[in-house]
mmCIF file as gemmi writes it, N, C-alpha and C atoms, coordinates in Angstrom:
data_model
loop_
_atom_site.group_PDB
_atom_site.id
_atom_site.type_symbol
_atom_site.label_atom_id
_atom_site.label_alt_id
_atom_site.label_comp_id
_atom_site.label_asym_id
_atom_site.label_entity_id
_atom_site.label_seq_id
_atom_site.pdbx_PDB_ins_code
_atom_site.Cartn_x
_atom_site.Cartn_y
_atom_site.Cartn_z
_atom_site.occupancy
_atom_site.B_iso_or_equiv
_atom_site.pdbx_formal_charge
_atom_site.auth_seq_id
_atom_site.auth_asym_id
_atom_site.pdbx_PDB_model_num
ATOM 1 N N . MET Axp A 1 ? 11.201 -31.716 80.218 1 0 ? 1 A 1
ATOM 2 C CA . MET Axp A 1 ? 11.15 -32.997 79.214 1 0 ? 1 A 1
ATOM 3 C C . MET Axp A 1 ? 13.108 -32.178 77.968 1 0 ? 1 A 1
ATOM 4 N N . VAL Axp A 2 ? 12.712 -31.116 78.775 1 0 ? 2 A 1
ATOM 5 C CA . VAL Axp A 2 ? 13.452 -30.238 77.509 1 0 ? 2 A 1
ATOM 6 C C . VAL Axp A 2 ? 14.818 -30.183 76.883 1 0 ? 2 A 1
ATOM 7 N N . GLU Axp A 3 ? 15.472 -31.641 78.442 1 0 ? 3 A 1
ATOM 8 C CA . GLU Axp A 3 ? 16.822 -31.637 78.7 1 0 ? 3 A 1
ATOM 9 C C . GLU Axp A 3 ? 17.367 -33.398 77.562 1 0 ? 3 A 1
ATOM 10 N N . ASN Axp A 4 ? 16.165 -33.555 77.291 1 0 ? 4 A 1
ATOM 11 C CA . ASN Axp A 4 ? 16.214 -34.494 76.14 1 0 ? 4 A 1
ATOM 12 C C . ASN Axp A 4 ? 17.078 -34.18 74.65 1 0 ? 4 A 1
ATOM 13 N N . GLY Axp A 5 ? 16.237 -32.534 74.872 1 0 ? 5 A 1
ATOM 14 C CA . GLY Axp A 5 ? 17.294 -31.963 73.594 1 0 ? 5 A 1
ATOM 15 C C . GLY Axp A 5 ? 18.741 -30.686 73.708 1 0 ? 5 A 1
ATOM 16 N N . ASN Axp A 6 ? 18.435 -30.975 72.324 1 0 ? 6 A 1
ATOM 17 C CA . ASN Axp A 6 ? 20.613 -29.796 72.61 1 0 ? 6 A 1
ATOM 18 C C . ASN Axp A 6 ? 19.372 -27.621 72.082 1 0 ? 6 A 1
ATOM 19 N N . ILE Axp A 7 ? 19.957 -27.233 72.58 1 0 ? 7 A 1
ATOM 20 C CA . ILE Axp A 7 ? 19.609 -25.925 71.876 1 0 ? 7 A 1
ATOM 21 C C . ILE Axp A 7 ? 20.133 -25.77 70.98 1 0 ? 7 A 1
ATOM 22 N N . LEU Axp A 8 ? 20.385 -25.437 70.255 1 0 ? 8 A 1
ATOM 23 C CA . LEU Axp A 8 ? 21.031 -24.766 68.88 1 0 ? 8 A 1
ATOM 24 C C . LEU Axp A 8 ? 21.823 -23.515 68.715 1 0 ? 8 A 1
ATOM 25 N N . ARG Axp A 9 ? 20.226 -22.53 68.824 1 0 ? 9 A 1
ATOM 26 C CA . ARG Axp A 9 ? 20.724 -20.961 68.552 1 0 ? 9 A 1
ATOM 27 C C . ARG Axp A 9 ? 20.046 -20.345 69.298 1 0 ? 9 A 1
ATOM 28 N N . SER Axp A 10 ? 20.151 -18.925 69.372 1 0 ? 10 A 1
ATOM 29 C CA . SER Axp A 10 ? 18.972 -18.337 69.741 1 0 ? 10 A 1
ATOM 30 C C . SER Axp A 10 ? 19.036 -16.738 69.328 1 0 ? 10 A 1
ATOM 31 N N . LEU Axp A 11 ? 18.459 -16.699 68.365 1 0 ? 11 A 1
ATOM 32 C CA . LEU Axp A 11 ? 18.47 -15.218 68.204 1 0 ? 11 A 1
ATOM 33 C C . LEU Axp A 11 ? 18.7 -14.696 68.46 1 0 ? 11 A 1
ATOM 34 N N . LYS Axp A 12 ? 19.287 -13.525 69.075 1 0 ? 12 A 1
ATOM 35 C CA . LYS Axp A 12 ? 19.523 -11.726 68.91 1 0 ? 12 A 1
ATOM 36 C C . LYS Axp A 12 ? 18.123 -10.997 69.13 1 0 ? 12 A 1
ATOM 37 N N . GLU Axp A 13 ? 18.175 -10.103 70.973 1 0 ? 13 A 1
ATOM 38 C CA . GLU Axp A 13 ? 17.211 -10.477 71.266 1 0 ? 13 A 1
ATOM 39 C C . GLU Axp A 13 ? 16.561 -8.84 70.58 1 0 ? 13 A 1
ATOM 40 N N . GLN Axp A 14 ? 15.785 -9.334 70.323 1 0 ? 14 A 1
ATOM 41 C CA . GLN Axp A 14 ? 14.571 -8.292 68.985 1 0 ? 14 A 1
ATOM 42 C C . GLN Axp A 14 ? 14.091 -6.952 69.508 1 0 ? 14 A 1
ATOM 43 N N . SER Axp A 15 ? 13.573 -6.381 69.27 1 0 ? 15 A 1
ATOM 44 C CA . SER Axp A 15 ? 12.74 -5.407 69.73 1 0 ? 15 A 1
ATOM 45 C C . SER Axp A 15 ? 10.779 -6.228 70.619 1 0 ? 15 A 1
ATOM 46 N N . GLU Axp A 16 ? 10.581 -5.272 71.055 1 0 ? 16 A 1
ATOM 47 C CA . GLU Axp A 16 ? 9.735 -6.39 71.796 1 0 ? 16 A 1
ATOM 48 C C . GLU Axp A 16 ? 8.256 -6.391 70.964 1 0 ? 16 A 1
ATOM 49 N N . THR Axp A 17 ? 8.339 -6.335 70.034 1 0 ? 17 A 1
ATOM 50 C CA . THR Axp A 17 ? 7.309 -6.214 69.091 1 0 ? 17 A 1
ATOM 51 C C . THR Axp A 17 ? 7.718 -7.57 67.887 1 0 ? 17 A 1
ATOM 52 N N . HIS Axp A 18 ? 8.952 -8.311 67.994 1 0 ? 18 A 1
ATOM 53 C CA . HIS Axp A 18 ? 9.369 -8.951 67.401 1 0 ? 18 A 1
ATOM 54 C C . HIS Axp A 18 ? 9.201 -10.746 68.344 1 0 ? 18 A 1
ATOM 55 N N . ALA Axp A 19 ? 8.296 -11.617 67.416 1 0 ? 19 A 1
ATOM 56 C CA . ALA Axp A 19 ? 8.725 -12.251 68.001 1 0 ? 19 A 1
ATOM 57 C C . ALA Axp A 19 ? 10.856 -13.536 68.796 1 0 ? 19 A 1
ATOM 58 N N . LYS Axp A 20 ? 10.642 -14.38 69.259 1 0 ? 20 A 1
ATOM 59 C CA . LYS Axp A 20 ? 12.036 -14.114 69.563 1 0 ? 20 A 1
ATOM 60 C C . LYS Axp A 20 ? 11.498 -15.625 69.392 1 0 ? 20 A 1
ATOM 61 N N . LYS Axp A 21 ? 12.263 -16.723 69.001 1 0 ? 21 A 1
ATOM 62 C CA . LYS Axp A 21 ? 12.56 -17.444 68.636 1 0 ? 21 A 1
ATOM 63 C C . LYS Axp A 21 ? 14.123 -18.695 69.281 1 0 ? 21 A 1
ATOM 64 N N . PHE Axp A 22 ? 13.901 -19.984 69.272 1 0 ? 22 A 1
ATOM 65 C CA . PHE Axp A 22 ? 14.638 -20.912 69.68 1 0 ? 22 A 1
ATOM 66 C C . PHE Axp A 22 ? 14.942 -22.337 69.323 1 0 ? 22 A 1
ATOM 67 N N . ASP Axp A 23 ? 15.26 -22.335 68.052 1 0 ? 23 A 1
ATOM 68 C CA . ASP Axp A 23 ? 15.761 -24.204 67.565 1 0 ? 23 A 1
ATOM 69 C C . ASP Axp A 23 ? 16.254 -25.026 69.088 1 0 ? 23 A 1
ATOM 70 N N . THR Axp A 24 ? 14.732 -26.118 68.816 1 0 ? 24 A 1
ATOM 71 C CA . THR Axp A 24 ? 15.772 -27.757 69.513 1 0 ? 24 A 1
ATOM 72 C C . THR Axp A 24 ? 15.543 -28.702 69.006 1 0 ? 24 A 1
ATOM 73 N N . VAL Axp A 25 ? 16.866 -29.414 69.146 1 0 ? 25 A 1
ATOM 74 C CA . VAL Axp A 25 ? 16.575 -30.943 68.487 1 0 ? 25 A 1
ATOM 75 C C . VAL Axp A 25 ? 16.593 -32.043 69.534 1 0 ? 25 A 1
ATOM 76 N N . PHE Axp A 26 ? 16.066 -32.78 69.07 1 0 ? 26 A 1
ATOM 77 C CA . PHE Axp A 26 ? 15.491 -33.791 70.309 1 0 ? 26 A 1
ATOM 78 C C . PHE Axp A 26 ? 16.108 -35.436 69.556 1 0 ? 26 A 1
ATOM 79 N N . ASN Axp A 27 ? 16.46 -35.712 70.865 1 0 ? 27 A 1
ATOM 80 C CA . ASN Axp A 27 ? 17.371 -37.014 70.432 1 0 ? 27 A 1
ATOM 81 C C . ASN Axp A 27 ? 15.921 -38.534 69.578 1 0 ? 27 A 1
ATOM 82 N N . LYS Axp A 28 ? 14.93 -38.062 70.332 1 0 ? 28 A 1
ATOM 83 C CA . LYS Axp A 28 ? 14.544 -39.128 70.657 1 0 ? 28 A 1
ATOM 84 C C . LYS Axp A 28 ? 12.887 -37.732 69.979 1 0 ? 28 A 1
ATOM 85 N N . ILE Axp A 29 ? 12.143 -38.582 68.681 1 0 ? 29 A 1
ATOM 86 C CA . ILE Axp A 29 ? 10.523 -38.019 68.46 1 0 ? 29 A 1
ATOM 87 C C . ILE Axp A 29 ? 9.718 -38.427 68.849 1 0 ? 29 A 1
ATOM 88 N N . ASP Axp A 30 ? 9.336 -39.498 70.506 1 0 ? 30 A 1
ATOM 89 C CA . ASP Axp A 30 ? 9.071 -39.47 70.572 1 0 ? 30 A 1
ATOM 90 C C . ASP Axp A 30 ? 8.487 -38.184 71.923 1 0 ? 30 A 1
ATOM 91 N N . SER Axp A 31 ? 9.437 -38.272 72.402 1 0 ? 31 A 1
ATOM 92 C CA . SER Axp A 31 ? 9.609 -36.34 73.279 1 0 ? 31 A 1
ATOM 93 C C . SER Axp A 31 ? 9.012 -35.59 72.581 1 0 ? 31 A 1
ATOM 94 N N . MET Axp A 32 ? 9.934 -34.175 70.838 1 0 ? 32 A 1
ATOM 95 C CA . MET Axp A 32 ? 9.568 -33.687 70.697 1 0 ? 32 A 1
ATOM 96 C C . MET Axp A 32 ? 7.432 -33.914 70.508 1 0 ? 32 A 1
ATOM 97 N N . GLN Axp A 33 ? 7.324 -35.088 70.62 1 0 ? 33 A 1
ATOM 98 C CA . GLN Axp A 33 ? 5.555 -34.985 70.089 1 0 ? 33 A 1
ATOM 99 C C . GLN Axp A 33 ? 5.126 -34.994 71.344 1 0 ? 33 A 1
ATOM 100 N N . ALA Axp A 34 ? 6.142 -35.612 72.429 1 0 ? 34 A 1
ATOM 101 C CA . ALA Axp A 34 ? 4.89 -35.01 73.98 1 0 ? 34 A 1
ATOM 102 C C . ALA Axp A 34 ? 5.14 -33.774 73.989 1 0 ? 34 A 1
ATOM 103 N N . ILE Axp A 35 ? 6.03 -32.872 73.976 1 0 ? 35 A 1
ATOM 104 C CA . ILE Axp A 35 ? 5.991 -31.315 74.575 1 0 ? 35 A 1
ATOM 105 C C . ILE Axp A 35 ? 4.948 -30.884 73.447 1 0 ? 35 A 1
ATOM 106 N N . LEU Axp A 36 ? 5.289 -31.325 72.356 1 0 ? 36 A 1
ATOM 107 C CA . LEU Axp A 36 ? 3.793 -30.751 70.694 1 0 ? 36 A 1
ATOM 108 C C . LEU Axp A 36 ? 3.304 -31.031 71.648 1 0 ? 36 A 1
ATOM 109 N N . ALA Axp A 37 ? 2.033 -32.254 72.23 1 0 ? 37 A 1
ATOM 110 C CA . ALA Axp A 37 ? 0.898 -32.674 72.503 1 0 ? 37 A 1
ATOM 111 C C . ALA Axp A 37 ? 0.393 -31.37 73.813 1 0 ? 37 A 1
ATOM 112 N N . GLY Axp A 38 ? 1.485 -32.264 74.786 1 0 ? 38 A 1
ATOM 113 C CA . GLY Axp A 38 ? 1.475 -31.031 75.813 1 0 ? 38 A 1
ATOM 114 C C . GLY Axp A 38 ? 1.062 -30.125 75.619 1 0 ? 38 A 1
ATOM 115 N N . ALA Axp A 39 ? 1.581 -29.245 75.136 1 0 ? 39 A 1
ATOM 116 C CA . ALA Axp A 39 ? 1.022 -27.671 74.932 1 0 ? 39 A 1
ATOM 117 C C . ALA Axp A 39 ? 0.348 -27.022 73.647 1 0 ? 39 A 1
ATOM 118 N N . ARG Axp A 40 ? -0.394 -28.685 73.115 1 0 ? 40 A 1
ATOM 119 C CA . ARG Axp A 40 ? -1.614 -28.296 72.066 1 0 ? 40 A 1
ATOM 120 C C . ARG Axp A 40 ? -3.147 -28.312 73.409 1 0 ? 40 A 1
ATOM 121 N N . LYS Axp A 41 ? -2.299 -29.534 74.846 1 0 ? 41 A 1
ATOM 122 C CA . LYS Axp A 41 ? -3.212 -29.536 75.166 1 0 ? 41 A 1
ATOM 123 C C . LYS Axp A 41 ? -3.504 -28.366 77.133 1 0 ? 41 A 1
ATOM 124 N N . ALA Axp A 42 ? -2.428 -27.694 76.906 1 0 ? 42 A 1
ATOM 125 C CA . ALA Axp A 42 ? -2.193 -26.996 78.229 1 0 ? 42 A 1
ATOM 126 C C . ALA Axp A 42 ? -3.207 -25.388 77.817 1 0 ? 42 A 1
ATOM 127 N N . ARG Axp A 43 ? -3.245 -25.119 79.116 1 0 ? 43 A 1
ATOM 128 C CA . ARG Axp A 43 ? -3.711 -23.182 78.599 1 0 ? 43 A 1
ATOM 129 C C . ARG Axp A 43 ? -3.238 -23.023 78.014 1 0 ? 43 A 1
ATOM 130 N N . PRO Axp A 44 ? -2.544 -21.545 77.523 1 0 ? 44 A 1
ATOM 131 C CA . PRO Axp A 44 ? -1.784 -20.974 76.821 1 0 ? 44 A 1
ATOM 132 C C . PRO Axp A 44 ? -0.59 -20.733 77.49 1 0 ? 44 A 1
ATOM 133 N N . ALA Axp A 45 ? 0.922 -20.739 77.379 1 0 ? 45 A 1
ATOM 134 C CA . ALA Axp A 45 ? 2.023 -19.697 78.455 1 0 ? 45 A 1
ATOM 135 C C . ALA Axp A 45 ? 2.123 -18.943 77.898 1 0 ? 45 A 1
ATOM 136 N N . LEU Axp A 46 ? 2.452 -18.027 79.171 1 0 ? 46 A 1
ATOM 137 C CA . LEU Axp A 46 ? 2.593 -16.754 78.949 1 0 ? 46 A 1
ATOM 138 C C . LEU Axp A 46 ? 3.496 -15.935 79.562 1 0 ? 46 A 1
ATOM 139 N N . SER Axp A 47 ? 4.368 -15.425 78.877 1 0 ? 47 A 1
ATOM 140 C CA . SER Axp A 47 ? 5.889 -14.867 79.185 1 0 ? 47 A 1
ATOM 141 C C . SER Axp A 47 ? 5.728 -13.523 78.829 1 0 ? 47 A 1
ATOM 142 N N . ASP Axp A 48 ? 6.436 -12.759 80.284 1 0 ? 48 A 1
ATOM 143 C CA . ASP Axp A 48 ? 5.996 -11.006 80.043 1 0 ? 48 A 1
ATOM 144 C C . ASP Axp A 48 ? 4.359 -10.639 79.376 1 0 ? 48 A 1
ATOM 145 N N . GLY Axp A 49 ? 3.816 -11.58 79.167 1 0 ? 49 A 1
ATOM 146 C CA . GLY Axp A 49 ? 1.957 -11.37 78.693 1 0 ? 49 A 1
ATOM 147 C C . GLY Axp A 49 ? 2.605 -11.028 77.557 1 0 ? 49 A 1
ATOM 148 N N . THR Axp A 50 ? 2.968 -12.472 77.124 1 0 ? 50 A 1
ATOM 149 C CA . THR Axp A 50 ? 3.249 -12.729 75.306 1 0 ? 50 A 1
ATOM 150 C C . THR Axp A 50 ? 3.3 -14.576 75.431 1 0 ? 50 A 1
ATOM 151 N N . GLN Axp A 51 ? 2.59 -14.764 74.969 1 0 ? 51 A 1
ATOM 152 C CA . GLN Axp A 51 ? 1.784 -16.26 75.26 1 0 ? 51 A 1
ATOM 153 C C . GLN Axp A 51 ? 2.941 -16.689 73.85 1 0 ? 51 A 1
ATOM 154 N N . LEU Axp A 52 ? 3.617 -18.054 74.384 1 0 ? 52 A 1
ATOM 155 C CA . LEU Axp A 52 ? 4.708 -18.928 74.149 1 0 ? 52 A 1
ATOM 156 C C . LEU Axp A 52 ? 3.676 -19.933 73.568 1 0 ? 52 A 1
ATOM 157 N N . LEU Axp A 53 ? 4.246 -19.897 71.929 1 0 ? 53 A 1
ATOM 158 C CA . LEU Axp A 53 ? 3.626 -21.079 70.873 1 0 ? 53 A 1
ATOM 159 C C . LEU Axp A 53 ? 4.691 -22.192 70.727 1 0 ? 53 A 1
ATOM 160 N N . PHE Axp A 54 ? 4.27 -23.677 70.611 1 0 ? 54 A 1
ATOM 161 C CA . PHE Axp A 54 ? 5.101 -24.411 69.745 1 0 ? 54 A 1
ATOM 162 C C . PHE Axp A 54 ? 4.13 -25.113 68.902 1 0 ? 54 A 1
ATOM 163 N N . PHE Axp A 55 ? 5.858 -25.883 67.828 1 0 ? 55 A 1
ATOM 164 C CA . PHE Axp A 55 ? 5.222 -25.621 66.714 1 0 ? 55 A 1
ATOM 165 C C . PHE Axp A 55 ? 6.358 -27.016 66.219 1 0 ? 55 A 1
ATOM 166 N N . ALA Axp A 56 ? 6.4 -27.683 65.105 1 0 ? 56 A 1
ATOM 167 C CA . ALA Axp A 56 ? 7.002 -28.252 65.081 1 0 ? 56 A 1
ATOM 168 C C . ALA Axp A 56 ? 7.914 -28.128 63.123 1 0 ? 56 A 1
ATOM 169 N N . ASP Axp A 57 ? 8.753 -27.519 63.439 1 0 ? 57 A 1
ATOM 170 C CA . ASP Axp A 57 ? 9.46 -26.825 61.771 1 0 ? 57 A 1
ATOM 171 C C . ASP Axp A 57 ? 10.549 -28.418 61.551 1 0 ? 57 A 1
ATOM 172 N N . TYR Axp A 58 ? 9.91 -28.459 60.731 1 0 ? 58 A 1
ATOM 173 C CA . TYR Axp A 58 ? 10.877 -29.433 60.3 1 0 ? 58 A 1
ATOM 174 C C . TYR Axp A 58 ? 11.225 -28.846 59.239 1 0 ? 58 A 1
ATOM 175 N N . SER Axp A 59 ? 13.179 -29.232 58.326 1 0 ? 59 A 1
ATOM 176 C CA . SER Axp A 59 ? 14.149 -28.985 57.548 1 0 ? 59 A 1
ATOM 177 C C . SER Axp A 59 ? 13.299 -29.182 56.016 1 0 ? 59 A 1
ATOM 178 N N . LEU Axp A 60 ? 13.511 -28.466 55.067 1 0 ? 60 A 1
ATOM 179 C CA . LEU Axp A 60 ? 13.793 -28.594 53.812 1 0 ? 60 A 1
ATOM 180 C C . LEU Axp A 60 ? 13.333 -30.167 53.302 1 0 ? 60 A 1
ATOM 181 N N . GLY Axp A 61 ? 15.115 -30.197 53.968 1 0 ? 61 A 1
ATOM 182 C CA . GLY Axp A 61 ? 15.403 -32.164 53.059 1 0 ? 61 A 1
ATOM 183 C C . GLY Axp A 61 ? 14.3 -32.964 53.501 1 0 ? 61 A 1
ATOM 184 N N . THR Axp A 62 ? 13.952 -32.754 54.404 1 0 ? 62 A 1
ATOM 185 C CA . THR Axp A 62 ? 13.203 -33.609 56.095 1 0 ? 62 A 1
ATOM 186 C C . THR Axp A 62 ? 11.574 -33.729 55.587 1 0 ? 62 A 1
ATOM 187 N N . ARG Axp A 63 ? 11.05 -32.398 54.885 1 0 ? 63 A 1
ATOM 188 C CA . ARG Axp A 63 ? 9.973 -32.388 54.252 1 0 ? 63 A 1
ATOM 189 C C . ARG Axp A 63 ? 9.72 -32.851 52.754 1 0 ? 63 A 1
ATOM 190 N N . GLU Axp A 64 ? 10.735 -32.577 52.078 1 0 ? 64 A 1
ATOM 191 C CA . GLU Axp A 64 ? 10.642 -32.8 50.873 1 0 ? 64 A 1
ATOM 192 C C . GLU Axp A 64 ? 10.994 -34.899 50.567 1 0 ? 64 A 1
ATOM 193 N N . GLU Axp A 65 ? 11.52 -35.585 51.9 1 0 ? 65 A 1
ATOM 194 C CA . GLU Axp A 65 ? 12.098 -36.721 51.772 1 0 ? 65 A 1
ATOM 195 C C . GLU Axp A 65 ? 10.042 -37.725 52.106 1 0 ? 65 A 1
ATOM 196 N N . ARG Axp A 66 ? 10.339 -36.92 53.171 1 0 ? 66 A 1
ATOM 197 C CA . ARG Axp A 66 ? 8.276 -37.643 54.558 1 0 ? 66 A 1
ATOM 198 C C . ARG Axp A 66 ? 7.657 -37.376 52.578 1 0 ? 66 A 1
ATOM 199 N N . GLN Axp A 67 ? 7.21 -36.108 51.723 1 0 ? 67 A 1
ATOM 200 C CA . GLN Axp A 67 ? 6.542 -36.507 50.578 1 0 ? 67 A 1
ATOM 201 C C . GLN Axp A 67 ? 6.666 -37.559 49.772 1 0 ? 67 A 1
ATOM 202 N N . GLY Axp A 68 ? 8.507 -37.95 49.165 1 0 ? 68 A 1
ATOM 203 C CA . GLY Axp A 68 ? 8.457 -39.207 48.296 1 0 ? 68 A 1
ATOM 204 C C . GLY Axp A 68 ? 8.194 -40.387 48.973 1 0 ? 68 A 1
ATOM 205 N N . TYR Axp A 69 ? 7.642 -40.717 50.407 1 0 ? 69 A 1
ATOM 206 C CA . TYR Axp A 69 ? 6.882 -41.212 51.113 1 0 ? 69 A 1
ATOM 207 C C . TYR Axp A 69 ? 4.938 -41.943 50.742 1 0 ? 69 A 1
ATOM 208 N N . ARG Axp A 70 ? 4.675 -40.426 50.588 1 0 ? 70 A 1
ATOM 209 C CA . ARG Axp A 70 ? 3.299 -39.989 50.146 1 0 ? 70 A 1
ATOM 210 C C . ARG Axp A 70 ? 2.477 -41.502 49.602 1 0 ? 70 A 1
ATOM 211 N N . ASP Axp A 71 ? 3.081 -41.726 48.784 1 0 ? 71 A 1
ATOM 212 C CA . ASP Axp A 71 ? 2.343 -42.569 48.046 1 0 ? 71 A 1
ATOM 213 C C . ASP Axp A 71 ? 2.184 -43.274 48.62 1 0 ? 71 A 1
ATOM 214 N N . SER Axp A 72 ? 3.559 -44.274 48.979 1 0 ? 72 A 1
ATOM 215 C CA . SER Axp A 72 ? 3.85 -45.848 50.487 1 0 ? 72 A 1
ATOM 216 C C . SER Axp A 72 ? 2.53 -45.657 51.368 1 0 ? 72 A 1
ATOM 217 N N . ARG Axp A 73 ? 2.059 -43.875 51.973 1 0 ? 73 A 1
ATOM 218 C CA . ARG Axp A 73 ? 0.987 -44.236 52.349 1 0 ? 73 A 1
ATOM 219 C C . ARG Axp A 73 ? 0.108 -44.467 51.949 1 0 ? 73 A 1
ATOM 220 N N . GLU Axp A 74 ? -0.862 -43.529 50.659 1 0 ? 74 A 1
ATOM 221 C CA . GLU Axp A 74 ? -1.29 -44.181 50.789 1 0 ? 74 A 1
ATOM 222 C C . GLU Axp A 74 ? -2.314 -44.82 49.617 1 0 ? 74 A 1
ATOM 223 N N . ALA Axp A 75 ? -1.552 -45.193 49.485 1 0 ? 75 A 1
ATOM 224 C CA . ALA Axp A 75 ? -1.515 -47.243 48.926 1 0 ? 75 A 1
ATOM 225 C C . ALA Axp A 75 ? -2.523 -47.583 49.356 1 0 ? 75 A 1
ATOM 226 N N . PRO Axp A 76 ? -2.476 -47.885 50.732 1 0 ? 76 A 1
ATOM 227 C CA . PRO Axp A 76 ? -3.394 -49.063 51.092 1 0 ? 76 A 1
ATOM 228 C C . PRO Axp A 76 ? -4.943 -48.578 51.25 1 0 ? 76 A 1
ATOM 229 N N . ALA Axp A 77 ? -4.847 -47.545 51.051 1 0 ? 77 A 1
ATOM 230 C CA . ALA Axp A 77 ? -6.111 -46.255 51.044 1 0 ? 77 A 1
ATOM 231 C C . ALA Axp A 77 ? -6.409 -46.912 49.253 1 0 ? 77 A 1
ATOM 232 N N . GLU Axp A 78 ? -6.138 -47.1 48.642 1 0 ? 78 A 1
ATOM 233 C CA . GLU Axp A 78 ? -5.844 -47.586 47.001 1 0 ? 78 A 1
ATOM 234 C C . GLU Axp A 78 ? -6.372 -48.976 46.754 1 0 ? 78 A 1
ATOM 235 N N . GLY Axp A 79 ? -6.208 -49.529 47.935 1 0 ? 79 A 1
ATOM 236 C CA . GLY Axp A 79 ? -6.573 -50.602 47.834 1 0 ? 79 A 1
ATOM 237 C C . GLY Axp A 79 ? -5.473 -51.865 47.075 1 0 ? 79 A 1
ATOM 238 N N . ILE Axp A 80 ? -4.017 -51.381 47.562 1 0 ? 80 A 1
ATOM 239 C CA . ILE Axp A 80 ? -2.834 -52.213 47.597 1 0 ? 80 A 1
ATOM 240 C C . ILE Axp A 80 ? -1.958 -52.234 47.884 1 0 ? 80 A 1
ATOM 241 N N . ASP Axp A 81 ? -1.923 -53.363 49.277 1 0 ? 81 A 1
ATOM 242 C CA . ASP Axp A 81 ? -1.498 -54.613 49.864 1 0 ? 81 A 1
ATOM 243 C C . ASP Axp A 81 ? 0.533 -54.315 49.62 1 0 ? 81 A 1
ATOM 244 N N . SER Axp A 82 ? 0.862 -53.697 51.033 1 0 ? 82 A 1
ATOM 245 C CA . SER Axp A 82 ? 2.53 -54.014 50.898 1 0 ? 82 A 1
ATOM 246 C C . SER Axp A 82 ? 2.945 -55.216 50.892 1 0 ? 82 A 1
ATOM 247 N N . PHE Axp A 83 ? 3.886 -54.444 50.706 1 0 ? 83 A 1
ATOM 248 C CA . PHE Axp A 83 ? 4.421 -56.182 50.672 1 0 ? 83 A 1
ATOM 249 C C . PHE Axp A 83 ? 6.137 -56.783 51.577 1 0 ? 83 A 1
């Protein structure tokens, strides 16, 4: 499923004690969600005896923009109907 994404950068090789990271951008949010859901359901994946971790890491701008929508998401719970 990674064919839907583009590897942006890979950190330089570090010592074996440091985590290695690569960032991926997906063209469709569904692809990213499917990979994250599959990673959560599967047994831990190992690479050379080290567990691989998968997580979403959104940019600061994206996180701030989404926080601006918080009031809209919480409105129905407070009895406010959308229009």
